[in-house]
mmCIF file of C-alpha atoms in Angstrom:
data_model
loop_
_atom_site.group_PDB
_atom_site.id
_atom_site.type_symbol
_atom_site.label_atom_id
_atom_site.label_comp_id
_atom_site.label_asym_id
_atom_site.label_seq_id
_atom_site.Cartn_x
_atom_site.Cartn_y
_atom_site.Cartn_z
ATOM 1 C CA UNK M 1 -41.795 -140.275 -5.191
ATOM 2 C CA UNK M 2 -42.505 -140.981 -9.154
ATOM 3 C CA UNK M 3 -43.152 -138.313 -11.463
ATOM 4 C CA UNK M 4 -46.133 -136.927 -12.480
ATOM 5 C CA UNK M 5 -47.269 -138.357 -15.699
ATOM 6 C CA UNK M 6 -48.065 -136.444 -18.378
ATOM 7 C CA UNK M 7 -48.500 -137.110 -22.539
ATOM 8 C CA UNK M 8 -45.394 -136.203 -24.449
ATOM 9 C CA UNK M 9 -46.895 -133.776 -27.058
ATOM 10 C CA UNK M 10 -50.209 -132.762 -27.760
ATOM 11 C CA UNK M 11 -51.691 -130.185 -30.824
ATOM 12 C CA UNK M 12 -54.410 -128.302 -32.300
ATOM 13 C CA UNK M 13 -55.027 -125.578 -34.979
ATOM 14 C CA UNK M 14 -55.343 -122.021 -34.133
ATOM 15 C CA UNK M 15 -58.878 -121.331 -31.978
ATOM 16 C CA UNK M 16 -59.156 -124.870 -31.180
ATOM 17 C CA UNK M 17 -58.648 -126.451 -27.618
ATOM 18 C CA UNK M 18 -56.083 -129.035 -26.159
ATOM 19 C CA UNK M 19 -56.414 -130.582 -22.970
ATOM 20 C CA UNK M 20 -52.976 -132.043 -21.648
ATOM 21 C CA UNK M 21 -53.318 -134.798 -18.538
ATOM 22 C CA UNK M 22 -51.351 -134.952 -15.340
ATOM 23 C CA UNK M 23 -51.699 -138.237 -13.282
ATOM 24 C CA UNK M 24 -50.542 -138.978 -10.146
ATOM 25 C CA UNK M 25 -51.183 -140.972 -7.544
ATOM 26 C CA UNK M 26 -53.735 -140.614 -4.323
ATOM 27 C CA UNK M 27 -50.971 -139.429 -2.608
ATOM 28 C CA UNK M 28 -50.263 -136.669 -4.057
ATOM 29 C CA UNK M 29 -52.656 -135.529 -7.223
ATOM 30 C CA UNK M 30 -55.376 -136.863 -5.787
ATOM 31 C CA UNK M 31 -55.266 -136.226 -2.018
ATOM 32 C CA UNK M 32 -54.053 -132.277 -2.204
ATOM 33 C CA UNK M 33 -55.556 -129.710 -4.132
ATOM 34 C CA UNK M 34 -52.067 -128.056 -5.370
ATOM 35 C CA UNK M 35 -51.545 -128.854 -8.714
ATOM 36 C CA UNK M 36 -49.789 -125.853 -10.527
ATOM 37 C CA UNK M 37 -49.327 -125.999 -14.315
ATOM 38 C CA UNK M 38 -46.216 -124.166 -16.052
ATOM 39 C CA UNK M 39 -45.380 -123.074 -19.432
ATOM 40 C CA UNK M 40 -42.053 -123.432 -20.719
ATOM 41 C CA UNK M 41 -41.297 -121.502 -23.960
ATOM 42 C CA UNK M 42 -37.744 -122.141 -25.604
ATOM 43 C CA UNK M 43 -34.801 -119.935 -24.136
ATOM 44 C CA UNK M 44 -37.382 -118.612 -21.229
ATOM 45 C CA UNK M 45 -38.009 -118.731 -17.477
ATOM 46 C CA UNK M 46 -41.111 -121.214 -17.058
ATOM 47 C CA UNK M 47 -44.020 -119.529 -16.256
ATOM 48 C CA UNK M 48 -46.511 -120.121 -13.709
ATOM 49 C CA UNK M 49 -50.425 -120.292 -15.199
ATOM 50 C CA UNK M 50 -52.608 -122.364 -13.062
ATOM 51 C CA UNK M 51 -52.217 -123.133 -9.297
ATOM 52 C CA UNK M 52 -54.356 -124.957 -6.636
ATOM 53 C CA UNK M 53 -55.484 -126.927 -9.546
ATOM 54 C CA UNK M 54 -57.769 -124.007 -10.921
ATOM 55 C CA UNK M 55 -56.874 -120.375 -10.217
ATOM 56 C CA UNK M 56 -54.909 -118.182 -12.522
ATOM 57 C CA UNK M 57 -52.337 -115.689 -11.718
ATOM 58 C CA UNK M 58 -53.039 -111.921 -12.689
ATOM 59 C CA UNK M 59 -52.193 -111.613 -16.210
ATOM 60 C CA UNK M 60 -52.659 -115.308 -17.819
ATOM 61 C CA UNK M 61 -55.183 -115.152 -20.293
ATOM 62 C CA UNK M 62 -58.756 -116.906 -19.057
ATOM 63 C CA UNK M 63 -57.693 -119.156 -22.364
ATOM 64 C CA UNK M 64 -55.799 -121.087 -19.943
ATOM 65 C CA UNK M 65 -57.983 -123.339 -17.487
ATOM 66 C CA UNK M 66 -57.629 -126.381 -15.142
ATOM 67 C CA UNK M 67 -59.663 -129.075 -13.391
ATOM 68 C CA UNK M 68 -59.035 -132.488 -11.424
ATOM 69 C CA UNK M 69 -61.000 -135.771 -11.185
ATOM 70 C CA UNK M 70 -59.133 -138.170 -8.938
ATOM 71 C CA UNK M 71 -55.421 -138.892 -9.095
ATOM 72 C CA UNK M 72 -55.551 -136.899 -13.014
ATOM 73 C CA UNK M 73 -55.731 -132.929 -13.427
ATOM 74 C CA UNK M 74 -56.008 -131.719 -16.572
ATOM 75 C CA UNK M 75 -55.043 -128.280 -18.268
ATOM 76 C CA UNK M 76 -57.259 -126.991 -21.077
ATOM 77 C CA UNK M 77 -55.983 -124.074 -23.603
ATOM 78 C CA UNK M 78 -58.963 -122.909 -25.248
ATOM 79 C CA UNK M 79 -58.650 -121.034 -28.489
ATOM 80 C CA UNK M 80 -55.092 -121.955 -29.633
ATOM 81 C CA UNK M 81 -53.067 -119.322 -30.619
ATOM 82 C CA UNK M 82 -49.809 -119.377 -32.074
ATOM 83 C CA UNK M 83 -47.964 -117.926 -28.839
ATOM 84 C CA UNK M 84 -49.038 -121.078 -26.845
ATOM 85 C CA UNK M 85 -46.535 -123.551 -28.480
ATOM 86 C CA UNK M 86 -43.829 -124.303 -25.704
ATOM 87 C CA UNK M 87 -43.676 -127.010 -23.199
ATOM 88 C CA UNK M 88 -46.130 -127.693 -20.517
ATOM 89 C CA UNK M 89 -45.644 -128.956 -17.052
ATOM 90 C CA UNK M 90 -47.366 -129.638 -14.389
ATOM 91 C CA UNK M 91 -46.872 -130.393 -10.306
ATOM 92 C CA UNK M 92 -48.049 -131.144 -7.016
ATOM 93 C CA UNK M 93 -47.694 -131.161 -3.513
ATOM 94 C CA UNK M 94 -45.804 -134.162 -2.373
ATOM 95 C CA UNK M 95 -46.514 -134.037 1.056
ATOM 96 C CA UNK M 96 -44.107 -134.806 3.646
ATOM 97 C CA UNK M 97 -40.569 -133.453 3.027
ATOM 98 C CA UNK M 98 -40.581 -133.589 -0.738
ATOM 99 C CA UNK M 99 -42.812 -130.882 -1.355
ATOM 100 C CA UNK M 100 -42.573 -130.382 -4.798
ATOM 101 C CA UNK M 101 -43.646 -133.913 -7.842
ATOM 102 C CA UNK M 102 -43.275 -132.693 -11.018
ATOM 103 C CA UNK M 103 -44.771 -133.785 -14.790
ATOM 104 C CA UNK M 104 -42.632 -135.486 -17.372
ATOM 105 C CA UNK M 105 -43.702 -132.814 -19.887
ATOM 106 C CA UNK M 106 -46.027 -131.865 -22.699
ATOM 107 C CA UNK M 107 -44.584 -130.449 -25.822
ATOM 108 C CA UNK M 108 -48.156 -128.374 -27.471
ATOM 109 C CA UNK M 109 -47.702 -127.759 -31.483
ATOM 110 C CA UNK M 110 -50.038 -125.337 -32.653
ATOM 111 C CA UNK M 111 -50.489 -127.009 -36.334
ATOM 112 C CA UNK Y 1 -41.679 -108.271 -11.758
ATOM 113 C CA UNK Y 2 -39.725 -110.053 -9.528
ATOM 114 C CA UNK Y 3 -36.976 -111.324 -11.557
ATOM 115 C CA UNK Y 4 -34.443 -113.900 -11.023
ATOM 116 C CA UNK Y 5 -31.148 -114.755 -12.671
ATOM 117 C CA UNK Y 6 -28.801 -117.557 -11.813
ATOM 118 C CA UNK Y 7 -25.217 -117.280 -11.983
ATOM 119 C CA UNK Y 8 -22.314 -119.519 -11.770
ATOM 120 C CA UNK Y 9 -19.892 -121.846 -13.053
ATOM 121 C CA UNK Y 10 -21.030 -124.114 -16.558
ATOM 122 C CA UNK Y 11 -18.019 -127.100 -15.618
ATOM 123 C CA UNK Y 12 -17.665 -128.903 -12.560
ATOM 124 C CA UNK Y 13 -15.189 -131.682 -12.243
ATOM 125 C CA UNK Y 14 -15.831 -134.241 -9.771
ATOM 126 C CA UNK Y 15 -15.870 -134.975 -6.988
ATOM 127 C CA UNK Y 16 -16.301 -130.936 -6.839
ATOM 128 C CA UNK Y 17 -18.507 -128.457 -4.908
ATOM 129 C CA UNK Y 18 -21.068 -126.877 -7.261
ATOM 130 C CA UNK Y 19 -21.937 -123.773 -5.855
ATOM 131 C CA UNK Y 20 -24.659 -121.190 -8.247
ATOM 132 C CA UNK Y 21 -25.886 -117.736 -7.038
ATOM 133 C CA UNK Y 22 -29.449 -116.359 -7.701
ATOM 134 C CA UNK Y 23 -29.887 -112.691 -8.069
ATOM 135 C CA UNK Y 24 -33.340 -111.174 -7.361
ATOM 136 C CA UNK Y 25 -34.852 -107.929 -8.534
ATOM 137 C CA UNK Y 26 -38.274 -106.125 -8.368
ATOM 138 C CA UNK Y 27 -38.393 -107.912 -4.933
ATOM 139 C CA UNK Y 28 -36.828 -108.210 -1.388
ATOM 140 C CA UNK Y 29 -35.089 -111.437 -0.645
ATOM 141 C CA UNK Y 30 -36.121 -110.224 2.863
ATOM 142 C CA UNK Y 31 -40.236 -110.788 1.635
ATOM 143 C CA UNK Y 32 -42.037 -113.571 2.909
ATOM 144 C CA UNK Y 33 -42.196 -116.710 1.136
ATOM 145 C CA UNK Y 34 -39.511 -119.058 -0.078
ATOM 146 C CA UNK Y 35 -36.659 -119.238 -2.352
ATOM 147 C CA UNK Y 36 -36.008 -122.308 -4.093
ATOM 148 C CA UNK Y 37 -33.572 -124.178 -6.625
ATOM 149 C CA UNK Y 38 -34.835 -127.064 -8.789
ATOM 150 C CA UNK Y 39 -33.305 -128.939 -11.813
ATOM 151 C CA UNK Y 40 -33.717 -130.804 -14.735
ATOM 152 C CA UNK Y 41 -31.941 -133.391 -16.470
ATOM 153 C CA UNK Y 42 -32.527 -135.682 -19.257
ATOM 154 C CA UNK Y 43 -32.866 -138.791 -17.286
ATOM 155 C CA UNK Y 44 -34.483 -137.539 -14.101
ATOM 156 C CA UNK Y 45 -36.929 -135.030 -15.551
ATOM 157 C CA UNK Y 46 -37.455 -132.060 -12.946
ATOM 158 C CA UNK Y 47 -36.434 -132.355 -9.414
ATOM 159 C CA UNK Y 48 -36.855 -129.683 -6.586
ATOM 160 C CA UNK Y 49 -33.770 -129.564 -4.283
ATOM 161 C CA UNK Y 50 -34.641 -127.277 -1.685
ATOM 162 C CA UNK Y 51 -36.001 -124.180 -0.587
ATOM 163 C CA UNK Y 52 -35.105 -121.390 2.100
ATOM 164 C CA UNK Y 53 -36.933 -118.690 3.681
ATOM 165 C CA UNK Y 54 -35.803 -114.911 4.459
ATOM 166 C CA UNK Y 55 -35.086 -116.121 7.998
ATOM 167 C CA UNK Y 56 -32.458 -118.551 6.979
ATOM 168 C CA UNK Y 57 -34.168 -121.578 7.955
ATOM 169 C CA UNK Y 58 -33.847 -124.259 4.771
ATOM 170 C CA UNK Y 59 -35.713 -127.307 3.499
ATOM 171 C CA UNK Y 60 -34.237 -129.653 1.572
ATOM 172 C CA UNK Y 61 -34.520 -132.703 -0.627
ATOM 173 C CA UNK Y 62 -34.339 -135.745 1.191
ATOM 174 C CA UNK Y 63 -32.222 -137.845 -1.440
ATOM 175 C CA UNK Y 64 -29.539 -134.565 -1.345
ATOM 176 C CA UNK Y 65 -29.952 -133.490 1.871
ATOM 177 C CA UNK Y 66 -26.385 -134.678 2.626
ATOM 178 C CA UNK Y 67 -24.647 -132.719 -0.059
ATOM 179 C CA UNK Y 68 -27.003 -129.711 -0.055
ATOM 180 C CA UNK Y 69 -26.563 -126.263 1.450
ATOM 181 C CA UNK Y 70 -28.408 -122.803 0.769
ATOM 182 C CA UNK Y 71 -27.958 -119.650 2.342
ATOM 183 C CA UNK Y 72 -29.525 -115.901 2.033
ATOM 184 C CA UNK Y 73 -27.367 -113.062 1.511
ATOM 185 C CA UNK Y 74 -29.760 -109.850 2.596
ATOM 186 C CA UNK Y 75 -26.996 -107.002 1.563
ATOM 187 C CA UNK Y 76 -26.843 -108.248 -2.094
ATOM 188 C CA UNK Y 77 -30.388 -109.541 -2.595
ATOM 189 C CA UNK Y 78 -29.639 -113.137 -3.567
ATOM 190 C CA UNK Y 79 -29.492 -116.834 -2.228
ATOM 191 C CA UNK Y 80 -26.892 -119.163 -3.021
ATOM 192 C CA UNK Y 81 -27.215 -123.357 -3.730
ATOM 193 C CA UNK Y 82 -24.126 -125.170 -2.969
ATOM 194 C CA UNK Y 83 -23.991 -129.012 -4.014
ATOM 195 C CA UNK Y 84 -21.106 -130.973 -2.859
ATOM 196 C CA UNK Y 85 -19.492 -134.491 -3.897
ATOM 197 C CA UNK Y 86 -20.731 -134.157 -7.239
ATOM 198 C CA UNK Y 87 -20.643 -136.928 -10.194
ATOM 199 C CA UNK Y 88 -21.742 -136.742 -14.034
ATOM 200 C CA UNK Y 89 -25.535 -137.295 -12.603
ATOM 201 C CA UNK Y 90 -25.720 -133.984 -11.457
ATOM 202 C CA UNK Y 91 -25.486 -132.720 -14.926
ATOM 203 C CA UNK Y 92 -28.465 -130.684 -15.335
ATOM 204 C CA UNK Y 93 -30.258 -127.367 -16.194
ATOM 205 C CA UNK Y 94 -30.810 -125.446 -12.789
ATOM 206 C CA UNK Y 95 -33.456 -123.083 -12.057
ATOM 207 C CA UNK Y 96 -33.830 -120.620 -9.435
ATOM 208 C CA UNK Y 97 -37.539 -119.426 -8.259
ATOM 209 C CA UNK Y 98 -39.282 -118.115 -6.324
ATOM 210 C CA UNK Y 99 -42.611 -119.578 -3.772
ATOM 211 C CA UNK Y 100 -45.330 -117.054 -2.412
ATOM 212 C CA UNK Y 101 -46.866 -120.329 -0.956
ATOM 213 C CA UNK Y 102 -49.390 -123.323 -1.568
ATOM 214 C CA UNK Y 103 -46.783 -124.800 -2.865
ATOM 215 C CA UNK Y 104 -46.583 -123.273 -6.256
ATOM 216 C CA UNK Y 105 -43.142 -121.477 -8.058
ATOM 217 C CA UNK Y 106 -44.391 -118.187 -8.476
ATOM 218 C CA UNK Y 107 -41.277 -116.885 -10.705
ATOM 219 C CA UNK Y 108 -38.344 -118.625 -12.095
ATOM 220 C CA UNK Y 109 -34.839 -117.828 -13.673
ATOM 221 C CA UNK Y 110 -34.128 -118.527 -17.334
ATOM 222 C CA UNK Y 111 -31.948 -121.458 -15.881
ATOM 223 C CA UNK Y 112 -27.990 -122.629 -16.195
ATOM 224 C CA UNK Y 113 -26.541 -125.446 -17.293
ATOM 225 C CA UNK Y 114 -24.291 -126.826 -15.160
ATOM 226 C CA UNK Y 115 -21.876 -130.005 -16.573
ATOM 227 C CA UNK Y 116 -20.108 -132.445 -14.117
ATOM 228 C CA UNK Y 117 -16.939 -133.628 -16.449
ATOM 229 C CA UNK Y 118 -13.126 -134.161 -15.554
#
């Protein structure tokens, strides 16, 4: 299976929104509703903030919101602050006995 | 917090075993769920290579299914990813986490590098 595609690097000032992109195919994006979305600051663990395409984990700010239309989900970070520069990633559910498709990766610069 | 730390060694030499040990805390390996290793490498990008539950029973990636083993050990908390037959493209960052279910990582490790080099 490919991987998920996503933009290289997106940015925004402080308090305004980016929306990163993660397309897939119908096969996996578009047919299953598990699409998780990680962030990935330098030196940490990667963090889960959005699974089953739109529910956050206790404790991830309600900045941090995602959607799907088709084979594309989308994460949204509302009100950019300076904590939420780090790498973004998202997957899905492969189906079958790959389980796991992952994103190429979104570097977010807060300007 | 469940936390998760991998341990192991940073040079392989090929055709070598790679073998890595996760350590878990603020949780029971024994819990439900799964627990998982995935890595990433510059010219692959992220790649899950299996997953095993507090059972024993294991899932794996199909294009390493051949070289790949895991295995739980209850009395120290912590599951264990052994790759055999490795070459230089199993250079990579490797992560340990951690699945509640619905296919999403629920926790990860920090990662180690591992390096295949004579």
């Amino acid at each position: 299976q490919s991987a998920l595609t996503q933009p290289p690097s997106a940015s925004g000032s402080p308090g305004q929104s980016v929306t990163i992109s993660c397309t897939g195919t119908s096969s996996d994006v578009g047919y299953y509703n598990y699409v998780s979305w990680y962030q990935q600051s330098p030196g940490k663990a990667p963090k889960l903030i959005i699974s089953e395409v739109s529910k956050r984990p206790p404790g991830v700010p309600d900045r941090f919101s995602g959607s799907k239309s088709g084979n594309t989900a989308s994460l949204t970070v509302s009100g950019l602050q300076a904590e939420d520069e780090a790498d973004y990633f998202c997957s899905s559910y492969g189906g079958g006995t790959n389980p796991y498709v992952f994103g190429t990766g979104t570097k977010v610069t807060v300007l | 917090q469940v936390q998760l730390q991998e341990s192991g060694p940073g040079l392989v030499k090929p055709p070598g075993t790679l073998s890595l040990t996760c350590a878990v805390s603020g949780a029971s390996i024994s819990s439900d769920g799964w627990w998982g290793w995935v890595r990433q490498s510059p010219g692959k990008g992220l790649e899950w290579i299996g997953d095993i539950g507090h059972s024993g029973s294991a899932n794996y990636n199909p294009s390493l299914k051949s070289r790949v083993t895991m295995s739980i050990d209850k009395s120290k908390n912590q599951f264990s990813l052994s790759l055999t037959s490795v070459t230089a493209v199993d250079t990579a960052l490797y992560y340990c986490a951690y699945s509640s279910g619905w296919y999403r990582l629920d926790y990860w490790g920090q990662g180690t590098l591992v390096t295949v080099s004579s």
